[in-house]
Coordinates of N, CA, C and O in Angstrom, one line a residue:
X1 N 86.8 38.2 76.4 CA 85.7 37.8 77.0 C 84.6 39.2 77.1 O 85.1 40.3 77.3
X2 N 83.4 39.0 76.8 CA 82.5 40.3 77.0 C 82.1 40.3 78.1 O 81.7 39.3 79.1
X3 N 82.0 41.7 78.6 CA 81.3 41.9 79.9 C 79.9 41.2 80.0 O 79.1 41.3 79.1
X4 N 79.5 41.1 81.3 CA 78.1 40.7 81.5 C 77.3 41.7 81.5 O 77.5 42.7 82.0
X5 N 76.0 41.6 80.8 CA 74.9 42.6 80.5 C 74.4 42.8 81.8 O 74.4 42.0 82.8
X6 N 74.2 44.3 82.2 CA 73.5 44.8 83.6 C 72.0 44.8 83.1 O 71.6 45.3 82.1
X7 N 71.1 44.2 84.0 CA 69.7 44.3 83.9 C 69.4 44.9 85.2 O 69.8 44.6 86.3
X8 N 68.3 45.9 85.1 CA 67.9 46.6 86.2 C 66.3 46.0 86.3 O 65.6 46.5 85.3
X9 N 65.8 45.8 87.4 CA 64.4 45.5 87.5 C 63.7 46.4 88.7 O 64.5 46.7 89.5
X10 N 62.6 46.9 88.5 CA 61.8 47.6 89.3 C 60.8 46.8 90.2 O 60.0 46.2 89.6
X11 N 61.0 46.8 91.5 CA 60.0 46.1 92.3 C 59.1 47.1 92.9 O 59.4 48.1 93.5
X12 N 57.7 47.1 92.3 CA 56.8 48.0 92.6 C 55.8 47.5 93.8 O 55.1 46.6 93.2
X13 N 55.4 48.4 94.8 CA 54.5 47.8 95.6 C 54.4 48.7 97.1 O 55.1 49.6 97.0
X14 N 53.4 48.3 97.7 CA 53.3 49.0 99.0 C 53.9 47.9 100.1 O 53.7 46.9 100.1
X15 N 54.5 48.6 101.1 CA 55.2 47.9 102.2 C 56.1 46.5 101.6 O 56.1 45.7 102.0
X16 N 57.1 47.2 100.7 CA 57.9 46.1 100.2 C 58.8 45.6 101.2 O 59.4 46.3 101.9
X17 N 58.8 44.3 101.2 CA 59.7 43.6 102.4 C 61.2 43.6 101.6 O 61.3 42.4 100.7
X18 N 62.0 44.3 101.8 CA 63.3 44.8 101.1 C 64.1 43.5 101.3 O 64.9 42.9 100.4
X19 N 64.2 42.9 102.6 CA 64.8 41.7 103.0 C 64.5 40.4 102.2 O 65.3 39.8 101.6
X20 N 63.3 40.3 102.1 CA 62.6 39.2 101.5 C 63.0 39.1 99.8 O 63.4 38.3 99.4
X21 N 62.9 40.6 99.4 CA 63.3 40.6 98.0 C 64.8 40.1 97.8 O 65.3 39.7 96.7
X22 N 65.7 40.7 98.6 CA 67.0 40.4 98.5 C 67.3 39.0 98.6 O 68.1 38.2 98.0
X23 N 66.8 38.4 99.7 CA 66.7 36.8 99.9 C 66.4 36.1 98.6 O 67.2 35.2 98.2
X24 N 65.4 36.5 97.8 CA 64.9 35.9 96.7 C 66.0 36.2 95.5 O 66.5 35.2 94.7
X25 N 66.5 37.4 95.5 CA 67.6 37.5 94.5 C 68.7 36.7 94.5 O 69.4 36.2 93.7
X26 N 69.3 36.7 95.9 CA 70.6 35.8 96.1 C 70.3 34.4 96.1 O 71.2 33.6 95.7
X27 N 69.1 34.1 96.1 CA 68.7 32.4 95.7 C 68.9 32.1 94.2 O 69.2 31.1 94.0
X28 N 69.0 33.2 93.4 CA 69.3 33.1 91.8 C 70.7 33.3 91.4 O 71.2 33.0 90.5
X29 N 71.7 33.8 92.6 CA 73.0 34.0 92.3 C 73.6 32.8 91.8 O 73.6 31.6 92.3
X30 N 74.3 33.1 90.5 CA 75.3 32.0 90.0 C 76.2 32.6 89.2 O 76.4 33.2 88.0
X31 N 77.5 32.6 89.9 CA 78.7 33.3 89.2 C 79.4 32.7 88.3 O 79.7 33.3 87.3
X32 N 79.1 31.3 88.4 CA 79.8 30.3 87.4 C 79.3 30.6 85.8 O 79.7 30.3 84.9
X33 N 77.8 30.4 86.0 CA 77.0 30.6 84.7 C 76.1 31.7 84.4 O 74.9 31.6 83.7
X34 N 76.6 32.9 84.9 CA 75.8 34.1 84.8 C 75.6 34.6 83.4 O 76.6 34.5 82.7
X35 N 74.4 34.9 83.1 CA 74.0 35.4 81.7 C 73.9 37.3 81.9 O 74.1 37.8 80.9
X36 N 73.7 37.5 83.2 CA 73.6 39.0 83.4 C 74.0 39.2 85.0 O 73.9 38.3 85.6
X37 N 74.2 40.5 85.3 CA 74.1 41.1 86.6 C 72.9 41.7 87.0 O 72.4 42.6 85.9
X38 N 72.1 41.5 87.9 CA 70.8 42.0 88.1 C 71.1 43.0 89.4 O 71.5 42.7 90.4
X39 N 70.5 44.1 89.0 CA 70.3 45.1 90.2 C 68.6 45.3 90.3 O 67.9 45.6 89.4
X40 N 68.1 45.2 91.6 CA 66.6 45.7 91.8 C 66.5 46.9 92.7 O 67.2 47.1 93.5
X41 N 65.7 47.6 91.9 CA 65.3 49.1 92.6 C 64.0 48.9 93.3 O 63.1 48.2 92.7
X42 N 63.9 49.4 94.4 CA 62.4 49.6 95.2 C 61.9 50.7 94.8 O 62.2 51.9 95.1
X43 N 60.4 50.6 94.2 CA 59.5 51.7 94.0 C 58.4 51.4 95.0 O 57.4 50.9 94.8
X44 N 58.7 52.0 96.3 CA 57.7 51.7 97.2 C 56.6 52.8 97.0 O 56.9 53.9 96.9
X45 N 55.2 52.4 97.1 CA 54.2 53.3 96.9 C 53.5 53.8 98.2 O 52.5 54.6 98.0
X46 N 53.9 53.2 99.2 CA 53.5 53.9 100.5 C 54.1 55.0 100.8 O 55.3 55.1 101.1
X47 N 53.4 56.4 100.9 CA 54.1 57.7 101.1 C 54.9 57.7 102.4 O 55.6 58.3 102.7
X48 N 54.2 57.0 103.6 CA 54.7 56.9 105.0 C 56.0 56.5 104.8 O 57.0 56.8 105.6
X49 N 56.4 55.2 104.0 CA 57.5 54.7 103.7 C 58.5 55.5 102.9 O 59.7 55.6 103.5
X50 N 58.2 55.9 101.7 CA 58.9 56.4 100.9 C 59.4 58.0 101.2 O 60.6 58.4 100.7
X51 N 58.6 58.4 101.9 CA 59.0 60.0 102.4 C 59.9 59.7 103.5 O 60.6 60.8 103.9
X52 N 59.9 58.9 104.4 CA 60.6 58.6 105.8 C 61.9 57.9 105.4 O 62.7 58.0 106.2
X53 N 62.1 57.2 104.4 CA 63.2 56.4 104.3 C 63.8 56.4 102.7 O 63.0 56.3 101.9
X54 N 64.9 56.5 102.9 CA 65.7 56.6 101.4 C 65.5 54.9 100.9 O 66.3 54.2 101.6
X55 N 65.0 54.8 99.9 CA 64.9 53.6 99.4 C 66.1 53.4 98.3 O 66.4 54.1 97.5
X56 N 66.7 52.2 98.3 CA 67.9 52.2 97.4 C 67.6 51.0 96.6 O 66.6 50.3 96.5
X57 N 68.7 50.2 96.2 CA 68.8 49.3 95.2 C 69.6 48.1 95.8 O 70.3 48.4 96.9
X58 N 69.8 47.1 95.4 CA 70.6 46.0 95.6 C 71.8 46.1 95.0 O 71.9 47.1 94.1
X59 N 72.9 45.5 95.3 CA 74.1 45.4 94.7 C 73.9 44.4 93.4 O 73.1 43.5 93.5
X60 N 74.9 44.8 92.3 CA 74.7 43.8 91.2 C 74.9 42.3 91.7 O 76.0 42.1 92.5
X61 N 74.1 41.3 91.1 CA 74.1 40.0 91.5 C 74.3 39.1 90.2 O 73.4 39.5 89.5
X62 N 75.4 38.4 90.0 CA 75.3 37.4 88.8 C 74.1 36.6 88.8 O 74.0 35.8 89.8
X63 N 73.3 36.7 87.8 CA 72.0 35.6 87.6 C 72.3 34.7 86.3 O 72.6 35.3 85.3
X64 N 71.9 33.6 86.5 CA 71.8 32.7 85.2 C 70.6 32.9 84.3 O 70.6 33.2 83.5
X65 N 69.5 32.9 85.1 CA 68.3 33.1 84.5 C 67.3 34.2 84.9 O 66.6 33.9 85.9
X66 N 67.4 35.5 84.5 CA 66.5 36.4 85.0 C 65.0 36.4 84.7 O 64.2 37.0 85.6
X67 N 64.7 35.6 83.8 CA 63.2 35.2 83.7 C 62.6 34.5 84.8 O 61.4 34.7 85.3
X68 N 63.3 33.4 85.5 CA 63.0 32.6 86.4 C 62.8 33.8 87.9 O 61.8 33.7 88.7
X69 N 63.8 34.7 88.0 CA 63.7 35.7 89.1 C 62.5 36.7 88.9 O 61.7 36.8 89.8
X70 N 62.2 37.0 87.7 CA 61.1 38.0 87.5 C 59.8 37.0 87.6 O 58.9 37.7 88.3
X71 N 59.9 36.0 87.3 CA 58.5 35.2 87.6 C 58.2 35.1 89.2 O 57.2 35.3 89.6
X72 N 59.2 34.7 89.9 CA 59.1 34.6 91.3 C 58.7 36.0 92.1 O 57.7 36.0 92.9
X73 N 59.4 37.1 91.6 CA 59.1 38.4 92.1 C 57.8 38.9 91.7 O 57.1 39.6 92.5
X74 N 57.3 38.5 90.6 CA 56.1 39.0 90.1 C 54.8 38.4 90.8 O 53.8 38.9 90.8
X75 N 55.1 37.2 91.6 CA 54.1 36.7 92.3 C 53.8 37.5 93.5 O 52.7 37.6 94.2
X76 N 54.8 38.3 93.9 CA 54.7 39.1 95.2 C 54.4 40.6 94.9 O 53.7 41.1 95.8
X77 N 55.0 41.2 93.8 CA 54.9 42.7 93.7 C 54.7 42.8 92.2 O 54.9 41.8 91.4
X78 N 54.7 44.1 91.8 CA 54.4 44.3 90.2 C 56.0 44.6 89.9 O 56.8 44.9 90.7
X79 N 56.4 43.9 88.9 CA 57.8 43.8 88.4 C 58.1 44.3 87.0 O 57.2 43.8 86.2
X80 N 59.0 45.0 86.7 CA 59.4 45.4 85.4 C 60.9 45.6 85.2 O 61.4 46.1 85.9
X81 N 61.5 45.1 83.9 CA 62.9 45.4 83.6 C 62.7 46.8 83.2 O 62.0 47.1 82.1
X82 N 63.8 47.5 83.2 CA 63.8 48.8 82.7 C 65.1 48.9 81.6 O 66.0 48.2 81.7
X83 N 65.1 49.9 80.9 CA 66.2 50.2 80.0 C 67.3 50.7 80.9 O 67.3 51.5 81.7
X84 N 68.6 50.1 80.5 CA 69.8 50.6 81.1 C 70.6 51.7 80.4 O 70.7 51.2 79.1
X85 N 70.8 52.7 80.8 CA 71.7 53.7 80.1 C 73.1 54.0 81.1 O 72.9 54.3 82.0
X86 N 74.1 53.4 80.4 CA 75.5 53.5 81.2 C 75.2 52.4 82.3 O 75.0 51.3 82.0
X87 N 75.4 53.0 83.6 CA 75.0 51.8 84.6 C 73.7 52.2 85.4 O 73.8 51.5 86.6
X88 N 72.8 52.9 85.1 CA 71.7 53.3 85.7 C 70.5 53.1 84.9 O 70.6 53.1 83.7
X89 N 69.2 53.1 85.5 CA 68.1 53.1 84.6 C 67.8 54.5 83.8 O 68.1 55.4 84.3
X90 N 67.3 53.9 82.7 CA 67.0 55.4 81.7 C 65.7 55.9 82.4 O 64.6 55.3 82.6
X91 N 65.8 57.0 82.9 CA 64.7 57.6 83.6 C 64.8 59.2 83.4 O 65.6 59.8 82.7
X92 N 63.6 60.0 83.9 CA 63.5 61.3 83.7 C 62.5 61.8 84.8 O 62.2 61.0 85.5
X93 N 62.4 63.0 85.0 CA 61.5 63.6 86.0 C 60.8 64.6 85.5 O 60.9 65.9 85.6
X94 N 59.7 64.4 84.7 CA 58.7 65.2 84.1 C 57.9 65.8 85.3 O 57.5 65.3 86.4
X95 N 57.3 67.2 85.1 CA 56.7 68.0 86.1 C 55.5 68.6 85.3 O 55.8 69.1 84.1
X96 N 54.6 68.8 85.9 CA 53.4 69.6 85.6 C 52.8 70.4 86.8 O 53.0 70.1 88.0
X97 N 52.3 71.6 86.4 CA 51.9 72.4 87.4 C 50.3 72.7 87.2 O 49.9 73.0 86.0
X98 N 49.6 72.4 88.3 CA 48.1 72.7 88.2 C 47.9 73.4 89.5 O 47.9 73.2 90.5
X99 N 47.1 74.6 89.3 CA 46.7 75.5 90.4 C 47.7 76.0 91.2 O 47.7 75.9 92.5
X100 N 48.9 76.6 90.6 CA 50.1 76.8 91.4 C 50.8 75.8 91.9 O 51.7 76.0 93.1
X101 N 50.4 74.5 92.0 CA 51.0 73.5 92.6 C 52.0 72.4 91.6 O 51.4 72.1 90.5
X102 N 53.2 72.2 91.9 CA 54.1 71.4 90.9 C 54.1 70.1 91.5 O 54.4 69.9 92.4
X103 N 53.6 69.2 90.4 CA 53.8 67.8 90.6 C 55.0 67.1 89.9 O 55.0 67.4 88.6
X104 N 55.9 66.5 90.5 CA 57.0 66.0 89.7 C 57.0 64.5 89.7 O 56.7 63.7 90.7
X105 N 57.2 63.8 88.6 CA 57.1 62.5 88.6 C 58.5 61.8 88.4 O 59.6 62.6 88.1
X106 N 58.5 60.4 88.5 CA 59.8 59.7 88.1 C 59.3 58.7 86.9 O 58.3 58.1 86.9
X107 N 60.0 59.0 85.7 CA 59.6 58.3 84.5 C 60.7 57.4 84.3 O 61.8 57.6 84.2
X108 N 60.3 56.1 84.1 CA 61.2 55.2 83.7 C 60.8 54.4 82.5 O 59.6 54.4 82.2
X109 N 61.8 54.1 81.6 CA 61.6 53.3 80.4 C 61.7 51.9 80.6 O 62.7 51.3 80.8
X110 N 60.7 51.1 80.1 CA 60.9 49.6 80.3 C 61.2 49.0 79.0 O 61.3 49.4 77.9
X111 N 61.9 47.6 79.5 CA 62.5 46.9 78.4 C 61.2 46.6 77.3 O 61.4 46.1 76.1
X112 N 59.9 46.7 77.9 CA 58.6 45.9 77.0 C 58.1 47.2 76.3 O 57.0 46.9 76.0
X113 N 58.8 48.3 76.1 CA 58.3 49.5 75.2 C 57.4 50.2 75.8 O 56.4 50.5 75.2
X114 N 57.5 50.4 77.1 CA 56.3 51.3 77.9 C 57.0 52.4 78.6 O 58.5 52.1 78.9
X115 N 56.6 53.2 79.1 CA 57.2 54.1 80.1 C 56.2 54.2 81.3 O 54.9 53.9 81.1
X116 N 56.9 54.1 82.6 CA 55.9 54.3 83.7 C 56.4 55.7 84.4 O 57.5 55.9 84.4
X117 N 55.3 56.4 84.8 CA 55.5 57.7 85.7 C 54.9 57.5 87.1 O 53.7 57.0 87.2
X118 N 55.8 57.7 88.2 CA 55.4 57.7 89.5 C 55.5 58.8 89.9 O 56.1 59.7 89.8
X119 N 54.4 59.3 90.7 CA 54.4 60.7 91.4 C 55.3 60.6 92.7 O 55.1 59.8 93.6
X120 N 56.3 61.5 92.7 CA 57.3 61.4 93.9 C 57.4 62.7 94.5 O 58.0 62.7 95.5
X121 N 57.1 63.7 93.9 CA 57.2 65.1 94.9 C 56.0 66.0 94.4 O 55.9 66.0 93.3
X122 N 55.6 66.7 95.5 CA 54.7 67.6 95.2 C 54.9 69.0 95.7 O 55.2 68.8 97.0
X123 N 55.2 70.0 95.2 CA 55.7 71.3 95.7 C 54.3 72.1 95.9 O 53.7 72.8 95.0
X124 N 53.8 72.2 97.2 CA 52.7 72.9 97.8 C 52.9 73.0 99.2 O 53.6 72.2 99.9
X125 N 51.6 73.4 99.9 CA 51.6 73.4 101.3 C 51.2 72.0 101.8 O 52.1 71.4 101.7
X126 N 50.2 71.7 102.1 CA 49.8 70.5 102.6 C 49.0 69.6 101.7 O 48.8 68.4 102.0
X127 N 48.7 70.2 100.5 CA 47.7 69.6 99.5 C 48.7 68.5 99.0 O 48.1 67.2 98.7
X128 N 50.0 68.6 98.7 CA 50.8 67.7 98.2 C 50.8 66.4 99.0 O 50.7 65.3 98.5
X129 N 51.2 66.4 100.2 CA 51.1 65.2 101.1 C 49.9 64.5 101.0 O 49.9 63.4 101.0
X130 N 48.8 65.0 101.0 CA 47.4 64.4 101.1 C 47.4 63.6 99.7 O 46.9 62.8 99.8
X131 N 47.8 64.2 98.4 CA 47.6 63.5 97.5 C 48.4 62.6 97.4 O 48.1 61.1 97.0
X132 N 49.7 62.3 97.8 CA 50.6 61.4 97.9 C 49.9 60.3 98.9 O 50.4 59.0 98.6
X133 N 49.4 60.6 100.0 CA 49.0 59.7 100.7 C 47.7 58.9 100.3 O 47.5 57.9 100.4
X134 N 47.1 59.7 99.2 CA 45.7 59.1 98.5 C 46.1 58.0 97.6 O 45.5 57.2 97.3
X135 N 47.4 58.0 97.2 CA 47.8 57.0 96.2 C 47.7 55.6 96.7 O 47.4 54.7 95.8
X136 N 48.0 55.6 97.9 CA 47.9 54.1 98.4 C 46.4 53.6 98.2 O 46.1 52.5 98.3
X137 N 45.4 54.5 98.3 CA 44.2 54.0 98.4 C 43.1 54.1 97.1 O 41.9 53.8 97.0
X138 N 44.1 54.2 95.8 CA 43.3 54.5 94.7 C 43.4 53.1 94.1 O 44.4 52.4 94.4
X139 N 42.7 52.7 93.0 CA 42.8 51.3 92.4 C 44.2 51.4 91.7 O 44.7 52.4 91.3
X140 N 44.8 50.5 91.6 CA 46.1 50.3 91.0 C 46.3 51.0 89.7 O 47.3 51.6 89.4
X141 N 45.3 50.8 88.8 CA 45.7 51.5 87.4 C 45.8 53.2 87.6 O 46.4 53.6 86.7
X142 N 45.6 53.6 88.7 CA 45.6 54.9 88.9 C 46.9 55.3 89.7 O 47.3 56.5 89.8
X143 N 47.5 54.2 90.3 CA 48.7 54.5 91.2 C 49.8 55.1 90.4 O 50.8 55.8 90.9
X144 N 50.0 54.5 89.2 CA 51.1 55.1 88.3 C 50.7 55.1 87.0 O 49.5 54.6 86.7
X145 N 51.1 56.1 86.0 CA 50.8 56.2 84.7 C 51.8 55.3 83.9 O 52.8 55.3 83.9
X146 N 51.1 54.6 83.0 CA 51.6 53.7 81.8 C 51.5 54.2 80.5 O 50.2 54.3 80.2
X147 N 52.6 54.6 79.7 CA 52.4 55.1 78.5 C 53.0 54.1 77.4 O 54.1 53.6 77.8
X148 N 52.5 54.0 76.4 CA 53.1 53.2 75.5 C 54.0 53.9 74.4 O 54.0 55.1 74.5
X149 N 55.1 53.1 74.3 CA 56.1 53.6 73.0 C 55.6 53.1 71.9 O 55.1 52.1 71.6
X150 N 55.5 54.1 70.8 CA 54.9 53.7 69.4 C 56.3 53.4 68.6 O 57.2 54.1 68.6
X151 N 56.3 52.2 68.1 CA 57.5 51.6 67.4 C 58.8 51.6 68.0 O 59.8 51.8 67.6
X152 N 58.7 51.5 69.5 CA 59.7 51.7 70.2 C 60.4 52.9 70.6 O 61.3 53.0 71.4
X153 N 59.6 54.0 70.0 CA 60.1 55.4 70.2 C 59.3 56.1 71.3 O 58.1 55.9 71.6
X154 N 60.1 57.0 72.1 CA 59.5 57.9 73.2 C 58.6 58.8 72.6 O 59.1 59.5 71.6
X155 N 57.5 58.9 72.9 CA 56.4 60.1 72.6 C 57.1 61.4 72.8 O 58.1 61.5 73.6
X156 N 56.5 62.6 72.1 CA 56.9 63.7 72.2 C 56.7 64.2 73.7 O 55.8 63.8 74.3
X157 N 57.5 65.1 74.3 CA 57.4 65.8 75.6 C 56.1 66.4 75.9 O 55.4 66.0 76.9
X158 N 55.5 67.0 75.0 CA 54.2 67.6 75.1 C 53.1 66.5 75.4 O 52.2 66.6 76.1
X159 N 53.3 65.3 74.6 CA 52.2 64.3 74.8 C 52.4 63.6 76.3 O 51.6 63.5 77.1
X160 N 53.7 63.4 76.6 CA 54.0 62.8 78.0 C 53.3 63.9 79.1 O 52.8 63.4 80.0
X161 N 53.7 65.3 79.1 CA 53.0 66.2 80.0 C 51.7 66.4 80.1 O 51.3 66.3 81.0
X162 N 51.0 66.2 78.8 CA 49.5 66.1 78.7 C 48.9 64.8 79.5 O 48.0 65.1 80.3
X163 N 49.4 63.7 79.2 CA 49.2 62.5 79.9 C 49.2 62.6 81.3 O 48.6 62.2 82.2
X164 N 50.5 63.0 81.8 CA 50.7 63.2 83.1 C 49.7 64.3 83.9 O 49.1 63.8 85.0
X165 N 49.5 65.3 83.2 CA 48.6 66.3 83.8 C 47.1 65.7 83.7 O 46.7 65.8 84.9
X166 N 46.7 64.9 82.9 CA 45.4 64.4 83.1 C 45.4 63.1 84.1 O 44.3 63.1 84.9
X167 N 46.4 62.5 84.3 CA 46.5 61.5 85.4 C 46.6 62.2 86.8 O 45.7 61.8 87.5
X168 N 47.2 63.2 86.9 CA 47.2 63.9 88.1 C 45.9 64.5 88.6 O 45.5 64.4 89.6
X169 N 45.4 65.1 87.7 CA 44.0 65.6 87.6 C 42.9 64.5 88.2 O 42.1 64.6 89.1
X170 N 43.1 63.3 87.5 CA 42.2 62.2 88.0 C 42.6 61.6 89.5 O 41.5 61.4 90.3
X171 N 43.8 61.8 89.8 CA 44.3 61.4 91.3 C 43.5 62.6 92.1 O 43.0 62.2 93.1
X172 N 43.5 63.8 91.9 CA 43.1 64.8 92.5 C 41.7 64.8 92.8 O 41.1 64.8 93.9
X173 N 41.0 64.4 91.7 CA 39.4 64.3 91.6 C 39.0 62.9 92.5 O 37.7 62.9 92.7
X174 N 39.6 62.0 92.3 CA 39.3 60.7 92.9 C 38.9 60.8 94.4 O 39.6 61.3 95.1
X175 N 37.7 60.1 94.7 CA 37.3 60.2 96.2 C 37.7 58.9 96.8 O 37.3 57.9 96.1
X176 N 38.5 58.9 98.0 CA 38.7 57.9 98.6 C 37.7 57.6 99.8 O 37.3 58.4 100.6
X177 N 36.9 56.5 99.8 CA 36.3 56.0 101.1 C 37.0 56.1 102.4 O 37.9 55.3 102.2
X178 N 36.5 56.7 103.4 CA 37.2 56.3 104.7 C 37.0 55.4 105.5 O 35.8 54.9 105.5

């Protein structure tokens, strides 16, 4: 008997209702006819929440049809399936330094041949927290960086870091209406 494939999905949004997401996940549980086990990770975009609370993931749940689960979750939040390496998502932590401030991201590889970079840590005085707070108020295309993979291959690190630096500079320059 073959082991059941592990699928990891990222639920991306502001003020994610983790209990609601778990409730939806468990409505799709099907131990008898499972095609995969699903773990959902929460990518909270509101810094007041993600800096104050450790967000985690769900336990693996046997699911028959992950496409139905994806369709329902996509109505509430941004959702993406990610590449699995071992038993965790394939990810990295690229960082760029601009004016003596280090910006660290979380990079995930998606199954649809893209990479998402989320800003997760800024090492500076109080400029960093201000930028993290701003992320909630910028247009969604600026909240995280999406990079394509060419022919399914990860671009060179220099390209990723250049794109990340341009994105962070756009975030810094973006004026939020109070």
